[in-house]
PDB file of C-alpha atoms in Angstrom:
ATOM      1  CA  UNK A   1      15.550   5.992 -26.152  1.00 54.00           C
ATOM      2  CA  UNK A   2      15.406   6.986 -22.772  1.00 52.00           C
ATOM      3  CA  UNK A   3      18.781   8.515 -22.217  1.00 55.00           C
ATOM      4  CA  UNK A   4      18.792   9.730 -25.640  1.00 58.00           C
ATOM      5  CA  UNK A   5      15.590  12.545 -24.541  1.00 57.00           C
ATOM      6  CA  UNK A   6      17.706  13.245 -21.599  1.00 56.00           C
ATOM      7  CA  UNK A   7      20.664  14.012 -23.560  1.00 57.00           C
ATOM      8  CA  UNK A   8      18.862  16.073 -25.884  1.00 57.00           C
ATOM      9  CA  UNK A   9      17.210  18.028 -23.373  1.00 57.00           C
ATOM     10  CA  UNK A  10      20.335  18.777 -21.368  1.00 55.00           C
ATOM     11  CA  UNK A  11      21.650  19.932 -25.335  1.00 56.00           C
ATOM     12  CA  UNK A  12      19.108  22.331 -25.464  1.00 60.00           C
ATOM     13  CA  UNK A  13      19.548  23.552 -22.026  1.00 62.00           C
ATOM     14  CA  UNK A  14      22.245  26.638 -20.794  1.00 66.00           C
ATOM     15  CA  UNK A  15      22.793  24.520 -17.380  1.00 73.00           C
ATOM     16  CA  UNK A  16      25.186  25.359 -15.134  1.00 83.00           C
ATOM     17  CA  UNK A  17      27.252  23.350 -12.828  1.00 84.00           C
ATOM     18  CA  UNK A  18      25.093  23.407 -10.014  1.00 88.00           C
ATOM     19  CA  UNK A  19      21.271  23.109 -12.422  1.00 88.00           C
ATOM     20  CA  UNK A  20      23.124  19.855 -14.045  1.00 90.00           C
ATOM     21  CA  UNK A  21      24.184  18.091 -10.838  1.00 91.00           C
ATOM     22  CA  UNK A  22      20.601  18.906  -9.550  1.00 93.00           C
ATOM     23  CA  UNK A  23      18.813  17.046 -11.843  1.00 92.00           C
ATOM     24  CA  UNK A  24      21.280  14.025 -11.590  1.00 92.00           C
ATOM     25  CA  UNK A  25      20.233  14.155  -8.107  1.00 92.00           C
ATOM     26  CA  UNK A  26      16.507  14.154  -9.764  1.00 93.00           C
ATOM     27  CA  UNK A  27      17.071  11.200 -11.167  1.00 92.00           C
ATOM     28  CA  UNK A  28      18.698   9.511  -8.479  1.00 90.00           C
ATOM     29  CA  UNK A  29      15.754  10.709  -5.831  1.00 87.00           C
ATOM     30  CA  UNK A  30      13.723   8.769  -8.259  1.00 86.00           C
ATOM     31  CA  UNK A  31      15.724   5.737  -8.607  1.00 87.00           C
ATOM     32  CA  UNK A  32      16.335   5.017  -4.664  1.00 82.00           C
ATOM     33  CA  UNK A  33      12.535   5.770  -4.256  1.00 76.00           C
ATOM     34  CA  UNK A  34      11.486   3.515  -6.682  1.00 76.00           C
ATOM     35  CA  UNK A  35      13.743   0.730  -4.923  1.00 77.00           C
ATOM     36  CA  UNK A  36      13.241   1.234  -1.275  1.00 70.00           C
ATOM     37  CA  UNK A  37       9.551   2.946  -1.407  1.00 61.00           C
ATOM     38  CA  UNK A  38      11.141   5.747   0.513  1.00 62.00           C
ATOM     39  CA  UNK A  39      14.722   7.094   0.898  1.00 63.00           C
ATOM     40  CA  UNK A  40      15.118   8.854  -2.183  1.00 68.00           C
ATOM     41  CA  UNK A  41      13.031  11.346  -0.695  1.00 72.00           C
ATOM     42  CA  UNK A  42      14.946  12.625   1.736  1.00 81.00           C
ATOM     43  CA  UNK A  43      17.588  13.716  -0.183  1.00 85.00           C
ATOM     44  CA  UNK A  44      15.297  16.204  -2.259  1.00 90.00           C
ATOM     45  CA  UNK A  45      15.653  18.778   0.124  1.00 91.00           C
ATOM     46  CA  UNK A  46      19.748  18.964   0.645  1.00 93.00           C
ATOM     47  CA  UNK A  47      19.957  18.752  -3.266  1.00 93.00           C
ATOM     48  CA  UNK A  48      17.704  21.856  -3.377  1.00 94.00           C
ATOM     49  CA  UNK A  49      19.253  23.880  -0.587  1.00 94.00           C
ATOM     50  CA  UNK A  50      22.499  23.118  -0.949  1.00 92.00           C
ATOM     51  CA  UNK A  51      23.015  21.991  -4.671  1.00 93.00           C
ATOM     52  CA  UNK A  52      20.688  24.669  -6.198  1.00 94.00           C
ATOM     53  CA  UNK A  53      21.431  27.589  -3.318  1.00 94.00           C
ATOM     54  CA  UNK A  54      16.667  27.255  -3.074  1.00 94.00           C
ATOM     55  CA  UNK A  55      15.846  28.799   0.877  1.00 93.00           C
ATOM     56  CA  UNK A  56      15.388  26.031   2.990  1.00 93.00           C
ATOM     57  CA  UNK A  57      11.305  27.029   3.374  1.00 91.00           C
ATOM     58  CA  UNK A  58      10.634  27.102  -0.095  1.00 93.00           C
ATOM     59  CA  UNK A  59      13.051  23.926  -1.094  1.00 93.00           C
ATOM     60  CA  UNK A  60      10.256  22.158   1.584  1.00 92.00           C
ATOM     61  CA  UNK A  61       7.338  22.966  -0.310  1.00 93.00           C
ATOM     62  CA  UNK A  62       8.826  22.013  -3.534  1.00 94.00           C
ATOM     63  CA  UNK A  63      10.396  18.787  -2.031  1.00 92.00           C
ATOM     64  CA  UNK A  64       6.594  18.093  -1.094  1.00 92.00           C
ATOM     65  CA  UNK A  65       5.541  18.693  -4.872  1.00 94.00           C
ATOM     66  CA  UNK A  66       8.473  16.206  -5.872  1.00 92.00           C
ATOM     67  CA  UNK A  67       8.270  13.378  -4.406  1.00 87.00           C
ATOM     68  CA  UNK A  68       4.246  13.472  -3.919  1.00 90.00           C
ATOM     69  CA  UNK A  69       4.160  13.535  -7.965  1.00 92.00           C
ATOM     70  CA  UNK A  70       7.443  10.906  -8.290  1.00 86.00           C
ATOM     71  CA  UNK A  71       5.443   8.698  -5.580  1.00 85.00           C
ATOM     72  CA  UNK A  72       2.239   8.789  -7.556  1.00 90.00           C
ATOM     73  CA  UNK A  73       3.640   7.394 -10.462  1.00 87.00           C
ATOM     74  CA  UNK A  74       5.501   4.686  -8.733  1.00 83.00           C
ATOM     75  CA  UNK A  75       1.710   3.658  -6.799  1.00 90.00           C
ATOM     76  CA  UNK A  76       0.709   3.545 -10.365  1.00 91.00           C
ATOM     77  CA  UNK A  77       3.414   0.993 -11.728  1.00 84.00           C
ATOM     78  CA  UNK A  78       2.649  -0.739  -7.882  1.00 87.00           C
ATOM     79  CA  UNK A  79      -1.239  -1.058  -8.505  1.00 93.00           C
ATOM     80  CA  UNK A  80      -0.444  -2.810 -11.859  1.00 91.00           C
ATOM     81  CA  UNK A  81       1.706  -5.295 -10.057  1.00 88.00           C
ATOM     82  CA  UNK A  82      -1.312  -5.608  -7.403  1.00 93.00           C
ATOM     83  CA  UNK A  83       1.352  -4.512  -4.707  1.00 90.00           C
ATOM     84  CA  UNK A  84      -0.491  -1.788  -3.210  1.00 94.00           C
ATOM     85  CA  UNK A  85      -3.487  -2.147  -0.992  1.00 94.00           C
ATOM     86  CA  UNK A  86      -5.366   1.325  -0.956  1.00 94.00           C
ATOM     87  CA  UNK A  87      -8.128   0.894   1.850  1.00 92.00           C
ATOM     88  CA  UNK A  88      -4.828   0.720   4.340  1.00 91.00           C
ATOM     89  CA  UNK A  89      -3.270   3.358   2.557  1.00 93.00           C
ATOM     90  CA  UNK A  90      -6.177   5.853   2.456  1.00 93.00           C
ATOM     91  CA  UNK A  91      -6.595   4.700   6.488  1.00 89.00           C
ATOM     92  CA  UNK A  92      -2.990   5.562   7.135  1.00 90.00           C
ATOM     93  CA  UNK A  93      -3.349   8.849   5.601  1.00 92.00           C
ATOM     94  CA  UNK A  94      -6.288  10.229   7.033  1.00 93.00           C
ATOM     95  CA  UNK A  95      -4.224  11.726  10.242  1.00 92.00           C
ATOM     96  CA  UNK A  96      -1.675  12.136   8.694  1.00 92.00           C
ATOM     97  CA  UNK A  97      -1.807  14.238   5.786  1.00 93.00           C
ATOM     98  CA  UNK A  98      -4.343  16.258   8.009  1.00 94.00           C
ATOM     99  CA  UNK A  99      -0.882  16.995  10.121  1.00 94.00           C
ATOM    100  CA  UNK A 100       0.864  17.803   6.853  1.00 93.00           C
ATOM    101  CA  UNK A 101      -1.581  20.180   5.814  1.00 92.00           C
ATOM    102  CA  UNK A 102      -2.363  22.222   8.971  1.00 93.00           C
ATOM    103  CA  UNK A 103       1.652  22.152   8.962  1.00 93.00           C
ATOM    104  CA  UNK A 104       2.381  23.721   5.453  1.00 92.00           C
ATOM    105  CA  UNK A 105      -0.643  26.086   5.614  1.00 89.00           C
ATOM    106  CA  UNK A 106      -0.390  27.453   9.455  1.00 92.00           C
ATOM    107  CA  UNK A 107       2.753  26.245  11.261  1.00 92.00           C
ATOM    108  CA  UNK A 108       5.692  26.848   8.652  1.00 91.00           C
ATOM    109  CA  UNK A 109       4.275  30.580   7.609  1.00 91.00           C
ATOM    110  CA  UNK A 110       4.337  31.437  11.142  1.00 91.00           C
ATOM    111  CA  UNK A 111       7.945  30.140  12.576  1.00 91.00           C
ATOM    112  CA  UNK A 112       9.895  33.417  13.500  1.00 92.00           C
ATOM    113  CA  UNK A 113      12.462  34.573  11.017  1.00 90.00           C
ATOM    114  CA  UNK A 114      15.315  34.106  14.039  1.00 87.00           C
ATOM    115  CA  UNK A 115      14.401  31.537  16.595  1.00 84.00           C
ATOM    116  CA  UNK A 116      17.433  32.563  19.523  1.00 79.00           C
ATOM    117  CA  UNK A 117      20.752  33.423  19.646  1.00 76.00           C
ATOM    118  CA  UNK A 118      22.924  31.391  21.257  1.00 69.00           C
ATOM    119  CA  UNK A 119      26.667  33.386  22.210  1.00 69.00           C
ATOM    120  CA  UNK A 120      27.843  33.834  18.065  1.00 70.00           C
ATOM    121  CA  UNK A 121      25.036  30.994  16.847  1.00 70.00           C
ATOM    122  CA  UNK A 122      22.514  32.970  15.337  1.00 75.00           C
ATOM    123  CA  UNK A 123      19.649  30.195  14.872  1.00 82.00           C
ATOM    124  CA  UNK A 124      17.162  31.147  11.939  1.00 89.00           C
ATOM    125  CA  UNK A 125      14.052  29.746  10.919  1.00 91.00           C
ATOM    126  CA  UNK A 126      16.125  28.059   7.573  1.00 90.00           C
ATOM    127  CA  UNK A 127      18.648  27.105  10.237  1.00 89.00           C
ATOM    128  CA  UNK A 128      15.733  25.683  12.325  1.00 91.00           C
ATOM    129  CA  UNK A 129      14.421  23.251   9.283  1.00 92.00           C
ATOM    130  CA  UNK A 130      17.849  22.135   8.085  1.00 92.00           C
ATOM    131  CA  UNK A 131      18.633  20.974  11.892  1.00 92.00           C
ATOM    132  CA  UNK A 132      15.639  19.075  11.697  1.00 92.00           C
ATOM    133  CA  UNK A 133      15.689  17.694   8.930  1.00 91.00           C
ATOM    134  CA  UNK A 134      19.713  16.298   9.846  1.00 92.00           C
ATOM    135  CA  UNK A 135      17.913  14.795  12.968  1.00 91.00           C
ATOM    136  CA  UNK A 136      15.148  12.828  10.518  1.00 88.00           C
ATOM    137  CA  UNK A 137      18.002  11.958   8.334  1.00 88.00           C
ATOM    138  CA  UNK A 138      19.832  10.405  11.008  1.00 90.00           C
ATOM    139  CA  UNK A 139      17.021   8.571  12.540  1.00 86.00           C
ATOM    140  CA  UNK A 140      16.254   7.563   8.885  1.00 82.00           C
ATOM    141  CA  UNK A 141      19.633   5.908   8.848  1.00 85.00           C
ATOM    142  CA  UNK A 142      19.622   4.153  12.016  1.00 84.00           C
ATOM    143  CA  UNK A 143      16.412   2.659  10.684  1.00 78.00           C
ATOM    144  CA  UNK A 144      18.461   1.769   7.878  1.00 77.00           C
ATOM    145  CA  UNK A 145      21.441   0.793   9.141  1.00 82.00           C
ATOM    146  CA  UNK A 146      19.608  -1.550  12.660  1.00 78.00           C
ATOM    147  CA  UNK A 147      19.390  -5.586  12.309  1.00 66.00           C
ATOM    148  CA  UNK A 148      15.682  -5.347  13.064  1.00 57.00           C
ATOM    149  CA  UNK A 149      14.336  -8.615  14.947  1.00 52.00           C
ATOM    150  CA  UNK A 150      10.630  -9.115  14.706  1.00 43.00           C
ATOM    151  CA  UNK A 151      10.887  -7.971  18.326  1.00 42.00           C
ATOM    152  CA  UNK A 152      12.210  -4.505  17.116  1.00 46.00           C
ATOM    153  CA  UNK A 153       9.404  -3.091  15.636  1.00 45.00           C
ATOM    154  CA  UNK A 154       6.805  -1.386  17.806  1.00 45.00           C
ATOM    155  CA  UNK A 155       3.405  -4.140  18.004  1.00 49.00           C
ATOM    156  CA  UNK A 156       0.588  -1.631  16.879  1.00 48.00           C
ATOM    157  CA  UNK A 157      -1.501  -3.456  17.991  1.00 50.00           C
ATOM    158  CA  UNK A 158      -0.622  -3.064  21.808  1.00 52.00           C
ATOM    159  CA  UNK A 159      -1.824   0.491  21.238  1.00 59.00           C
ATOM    160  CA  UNK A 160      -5.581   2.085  21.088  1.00 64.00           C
ATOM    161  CA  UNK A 161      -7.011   3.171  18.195  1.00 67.00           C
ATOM    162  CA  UNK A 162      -6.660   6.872  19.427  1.00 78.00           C
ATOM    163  CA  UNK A 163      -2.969   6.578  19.922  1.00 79.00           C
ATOM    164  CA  UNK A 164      -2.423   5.433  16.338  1.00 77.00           C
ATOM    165  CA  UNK A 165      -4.393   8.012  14.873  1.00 82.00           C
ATOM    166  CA  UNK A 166      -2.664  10.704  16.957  1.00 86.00           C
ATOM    167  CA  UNK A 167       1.118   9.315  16.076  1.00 83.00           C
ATOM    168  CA  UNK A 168      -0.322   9.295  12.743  1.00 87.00           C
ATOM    169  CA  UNK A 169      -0.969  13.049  12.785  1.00 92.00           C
ATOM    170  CA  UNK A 170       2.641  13.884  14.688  1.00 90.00           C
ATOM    171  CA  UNK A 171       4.218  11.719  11.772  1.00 88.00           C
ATOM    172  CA  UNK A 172       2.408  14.204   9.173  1.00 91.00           C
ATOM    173  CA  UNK A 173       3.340  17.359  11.001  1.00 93.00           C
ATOM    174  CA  UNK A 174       6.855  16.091  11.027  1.00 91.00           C
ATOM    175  CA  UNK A 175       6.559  15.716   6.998  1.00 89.00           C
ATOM    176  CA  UNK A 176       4.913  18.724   6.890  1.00 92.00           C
ATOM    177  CA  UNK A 177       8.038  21.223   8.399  1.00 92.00           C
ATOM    178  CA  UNK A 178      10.705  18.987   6.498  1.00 90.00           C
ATOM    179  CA  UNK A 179       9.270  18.416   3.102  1.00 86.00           C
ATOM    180  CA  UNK A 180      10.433  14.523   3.029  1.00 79.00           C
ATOM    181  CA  UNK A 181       7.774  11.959   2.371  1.00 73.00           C
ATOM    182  CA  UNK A 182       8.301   9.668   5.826  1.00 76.00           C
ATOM    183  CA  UNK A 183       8.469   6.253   4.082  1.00 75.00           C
ATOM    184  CA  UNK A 184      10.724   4.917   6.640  1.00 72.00           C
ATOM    185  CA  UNK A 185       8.139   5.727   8.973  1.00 75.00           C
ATOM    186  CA  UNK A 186       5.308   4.623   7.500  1.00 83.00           C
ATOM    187  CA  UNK A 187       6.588   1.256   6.158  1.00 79.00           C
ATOM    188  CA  UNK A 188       7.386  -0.051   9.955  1.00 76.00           C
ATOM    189  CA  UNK A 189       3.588   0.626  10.737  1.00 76.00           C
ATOM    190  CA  UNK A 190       2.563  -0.974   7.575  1.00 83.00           C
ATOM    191  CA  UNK A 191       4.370  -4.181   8.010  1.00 80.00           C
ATOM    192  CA  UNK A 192       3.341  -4.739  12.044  1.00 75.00           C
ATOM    193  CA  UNK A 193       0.025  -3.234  12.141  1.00 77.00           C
ATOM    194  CA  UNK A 194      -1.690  -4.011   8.159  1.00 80.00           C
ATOM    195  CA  UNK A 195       0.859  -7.173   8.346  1.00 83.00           C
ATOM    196  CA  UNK A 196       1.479  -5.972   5.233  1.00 87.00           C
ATOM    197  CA  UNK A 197       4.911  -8.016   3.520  1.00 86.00           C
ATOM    198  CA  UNK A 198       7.896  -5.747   2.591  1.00 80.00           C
ATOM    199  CA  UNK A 199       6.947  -5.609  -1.230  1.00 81.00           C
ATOM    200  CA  UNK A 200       3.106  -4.312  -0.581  1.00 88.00           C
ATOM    201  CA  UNK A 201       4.220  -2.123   2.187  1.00 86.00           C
ATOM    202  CA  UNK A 202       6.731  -0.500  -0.265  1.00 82.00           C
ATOM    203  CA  UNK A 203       3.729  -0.190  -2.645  1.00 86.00           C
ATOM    204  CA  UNK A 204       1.671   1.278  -0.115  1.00 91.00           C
ATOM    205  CA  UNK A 205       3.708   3.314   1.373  1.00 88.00           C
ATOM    206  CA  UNK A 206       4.008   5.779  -2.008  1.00 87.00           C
ATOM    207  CA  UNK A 207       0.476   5.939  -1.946  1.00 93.00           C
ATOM    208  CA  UNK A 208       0.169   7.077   1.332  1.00 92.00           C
ATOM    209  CA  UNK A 209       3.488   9.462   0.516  1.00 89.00           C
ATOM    210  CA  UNK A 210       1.467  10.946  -2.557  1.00 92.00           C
ATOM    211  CA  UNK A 211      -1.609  11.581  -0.659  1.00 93.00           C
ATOM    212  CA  UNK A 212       0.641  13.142   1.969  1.00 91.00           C
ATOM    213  CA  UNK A 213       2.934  15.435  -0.074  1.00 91.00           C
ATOM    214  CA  UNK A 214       0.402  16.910  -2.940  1.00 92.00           C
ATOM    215  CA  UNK A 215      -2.403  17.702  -0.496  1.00 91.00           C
ATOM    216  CA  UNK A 216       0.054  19.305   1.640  1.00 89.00           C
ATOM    217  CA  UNK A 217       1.775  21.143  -0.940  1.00 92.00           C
ATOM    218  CA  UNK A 218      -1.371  23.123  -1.563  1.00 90.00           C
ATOM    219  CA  UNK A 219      -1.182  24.625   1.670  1.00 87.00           C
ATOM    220  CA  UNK A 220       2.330  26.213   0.136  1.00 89.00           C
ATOM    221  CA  UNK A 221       0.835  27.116  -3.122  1.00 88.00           C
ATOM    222  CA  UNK A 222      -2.184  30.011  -1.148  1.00 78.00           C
ATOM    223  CA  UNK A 223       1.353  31.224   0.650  1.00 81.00           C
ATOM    224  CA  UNK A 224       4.058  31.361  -1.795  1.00 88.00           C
ATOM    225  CA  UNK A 225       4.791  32.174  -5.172  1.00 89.00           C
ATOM    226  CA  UNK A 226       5.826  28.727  -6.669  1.00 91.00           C
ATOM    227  CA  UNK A 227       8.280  28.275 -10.066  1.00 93.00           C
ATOM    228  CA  UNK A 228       6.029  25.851 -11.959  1.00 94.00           C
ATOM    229  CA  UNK A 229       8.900  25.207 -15.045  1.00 91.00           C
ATOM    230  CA  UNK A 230      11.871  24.797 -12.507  1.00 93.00           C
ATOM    231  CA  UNK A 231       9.742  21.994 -10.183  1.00 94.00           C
ATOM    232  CA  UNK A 232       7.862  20.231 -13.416  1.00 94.00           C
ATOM    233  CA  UNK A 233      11.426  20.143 -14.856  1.00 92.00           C
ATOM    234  CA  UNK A 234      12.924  18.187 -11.896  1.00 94.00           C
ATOM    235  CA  UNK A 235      10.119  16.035 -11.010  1.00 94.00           C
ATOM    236  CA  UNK A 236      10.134  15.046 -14.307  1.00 93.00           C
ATOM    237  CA  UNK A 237      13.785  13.626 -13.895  1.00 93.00           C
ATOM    238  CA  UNK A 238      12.622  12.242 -10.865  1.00 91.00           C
ATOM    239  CA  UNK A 239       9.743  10.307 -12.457  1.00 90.00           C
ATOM    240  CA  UNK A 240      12.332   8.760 -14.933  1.00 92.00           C
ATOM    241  CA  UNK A 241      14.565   7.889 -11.992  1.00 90.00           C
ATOM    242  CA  UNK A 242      11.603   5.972  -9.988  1.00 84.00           C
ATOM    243  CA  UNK A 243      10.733   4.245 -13.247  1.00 86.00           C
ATOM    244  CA  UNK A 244      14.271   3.091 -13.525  1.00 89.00           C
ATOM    245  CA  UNK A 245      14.395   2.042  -9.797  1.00 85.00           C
ATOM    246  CA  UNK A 246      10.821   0.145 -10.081  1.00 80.00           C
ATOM    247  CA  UNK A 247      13.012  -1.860 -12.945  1.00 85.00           C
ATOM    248  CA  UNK A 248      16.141  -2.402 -11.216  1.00 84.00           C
ATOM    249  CA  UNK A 249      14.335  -3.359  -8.154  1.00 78.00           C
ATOM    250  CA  UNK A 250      13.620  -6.622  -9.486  1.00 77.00           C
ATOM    251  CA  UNK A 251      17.482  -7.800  -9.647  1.00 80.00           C
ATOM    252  CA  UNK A 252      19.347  -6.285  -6.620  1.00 77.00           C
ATOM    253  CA  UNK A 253      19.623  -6.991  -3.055  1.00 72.00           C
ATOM    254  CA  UNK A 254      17.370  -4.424  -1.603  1.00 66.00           C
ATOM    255  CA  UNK A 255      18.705  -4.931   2.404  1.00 71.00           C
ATOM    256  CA  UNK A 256      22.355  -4.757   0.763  1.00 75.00           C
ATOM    257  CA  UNK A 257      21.129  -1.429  -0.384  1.00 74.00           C
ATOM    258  CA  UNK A 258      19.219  -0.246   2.057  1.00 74.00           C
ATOM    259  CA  UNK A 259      22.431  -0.515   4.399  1.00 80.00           C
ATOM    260  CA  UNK A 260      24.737   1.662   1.472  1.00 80.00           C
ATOM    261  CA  UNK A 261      22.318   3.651   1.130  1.00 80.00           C
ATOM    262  CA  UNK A 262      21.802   4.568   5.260  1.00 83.00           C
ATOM    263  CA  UNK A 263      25.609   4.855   5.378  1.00 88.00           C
ATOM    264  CA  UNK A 264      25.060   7.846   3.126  1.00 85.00           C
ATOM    265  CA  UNK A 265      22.185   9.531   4.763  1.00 86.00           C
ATOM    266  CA  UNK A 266      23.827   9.043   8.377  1.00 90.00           C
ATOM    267  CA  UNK A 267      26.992  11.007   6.923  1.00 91.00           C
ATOM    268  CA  UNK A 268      24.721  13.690   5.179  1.00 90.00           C
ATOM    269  CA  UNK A 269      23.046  14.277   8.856  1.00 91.00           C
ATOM    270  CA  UNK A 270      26.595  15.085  10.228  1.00 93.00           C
ATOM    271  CA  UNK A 271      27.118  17.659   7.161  1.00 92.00           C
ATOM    272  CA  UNK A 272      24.482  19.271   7.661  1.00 92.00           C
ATOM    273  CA  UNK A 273      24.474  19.926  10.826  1.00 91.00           C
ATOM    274  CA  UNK A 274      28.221  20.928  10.539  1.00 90.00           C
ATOM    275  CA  UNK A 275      27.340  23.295   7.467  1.00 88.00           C
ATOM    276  CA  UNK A 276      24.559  25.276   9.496  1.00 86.00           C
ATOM    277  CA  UNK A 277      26.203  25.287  13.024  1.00 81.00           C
ATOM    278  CA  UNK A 278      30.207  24.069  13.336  1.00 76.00           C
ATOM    279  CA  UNK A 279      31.254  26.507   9.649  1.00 65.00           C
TER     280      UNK A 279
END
């Protein structure tokens, strides 16, 4: 039934090439997000820039819309399951999606158009993003891709409560200027310092991801004119996808995955760094 409205709605549809392999990314956003509780969401943003040709400023803001709406309804499939604990959730995002909002309202707007020049490298404020975002996506990866000891992960605890709150905030600003949801951020912090286990932190962690990315997405809508058919349309394949992940999750080897799937992100880095510098 399910691929049988998706078939009928890509009938009805005058796609083109580039409109039909971005909403299979949709639906694969969804899918890896509703495995890993984060992931998928960093791919939203290459598939909009460089699938569907969207400027890298506005691709953030809709990325934010995406996977803040594809994360809700993955909390709510989580809450049924009792896998999500929203006290810590609502704690974690506090500072957080304060960063993310101060970010998308204040800081993006005002980023120069050109940032320098360096000899032929003309760095622009798109430039700018893309570069950051191929540094998140590679320290995504290595989070990914490292044999984490119990040692590995940073003890919380060890730290004031001022010090959390204030990484907190950096961790929303960061999610703020690349549109990406920072699961693999926040799921580390959820498992050392709520001693959370994997499957709740997962859970929690799209919570604190939908919290994050709608309330900072508002600070795009009061600066930018916003296509509400084109974004509803793909989150709506992404919503599918996360539904279909949420079911699959329950059958595959999530660490197996997790390292496939960080193989892939640590080669997207590379690309796009060599697509906005090296061609």
């Amino acid at each position: 039934m399910l691929f049988k409205t998706i078939k009928l709605f890509l009938q009805n549809q005058s796609l083109t090439v580039a409109e039909l392999l971005g909403y299979i990314g949709a639906l694969f956003i969804g899918i890896v997000l509703g495995i890993t509780g984060g992931g998928g969401s960093i791919l939203t943003v290459p598939i909009l820039v460089y699938i569907l040709n969207y400027n890298p400023v506005l691709a953030t803001a809709y990325s934010l819309f995406i996977v803040g709406t594809t994360s809700g309804f993955g909390t709510i499939q989580n809450l049924k399951k009792g896998l999500v604990v929203p006290k810590t959730a609502i704690q974690f995002a506090i500072p957080s999606v304060i960063g993310v909002y101060l970010t998308r309202k204040f800081i993006v707007p005002r980023i120069p158009e050109t940032i320098f020049y360096f000899g032929s490298i003309h760095v622009s404020k798109a430039t700018f993003l893309m570069l950051l975002f191929a540094v998140v996506l590679f320290m995504a990866a290595y989070s990914m891709l490292k044999n984490k000891k119990e040692n590995d992960v940073v003890d919380f605890k060890t730290k004031s409560l001022t010090m959390i709150i204030i990484q907190l905030f950096f961790v929303g600003i960061l999610i703020g200027l690349i549109g990406a949801g920072g699961g693999f951020l926040i799921i580390p912090a959820l498992l050392k310092f709520a001693k959370l286990p994997m499957k709740k932190a997962i859970g929690t962690s799209l919570l604190i991801i939908t919290i994050n990315s709608l309330i900072g997405f508002t600070g795009d809508i009061q600066n930018m004119i916003i296509d509400w058919k084109f974004i509803i349309t793909f989150t709506t394949f992404s919503v599918i996808g996360i539904f279909i992940g949420l079911y699959i999750q329950q059958f595959i080897n999530e660490k197996h995955l997790k390292k496939i799937f960080g193989i892939f992100v640590l080669i997207m880095s590379f690309l796009i760094v060599y697509k906005e510098i090296l061609s």
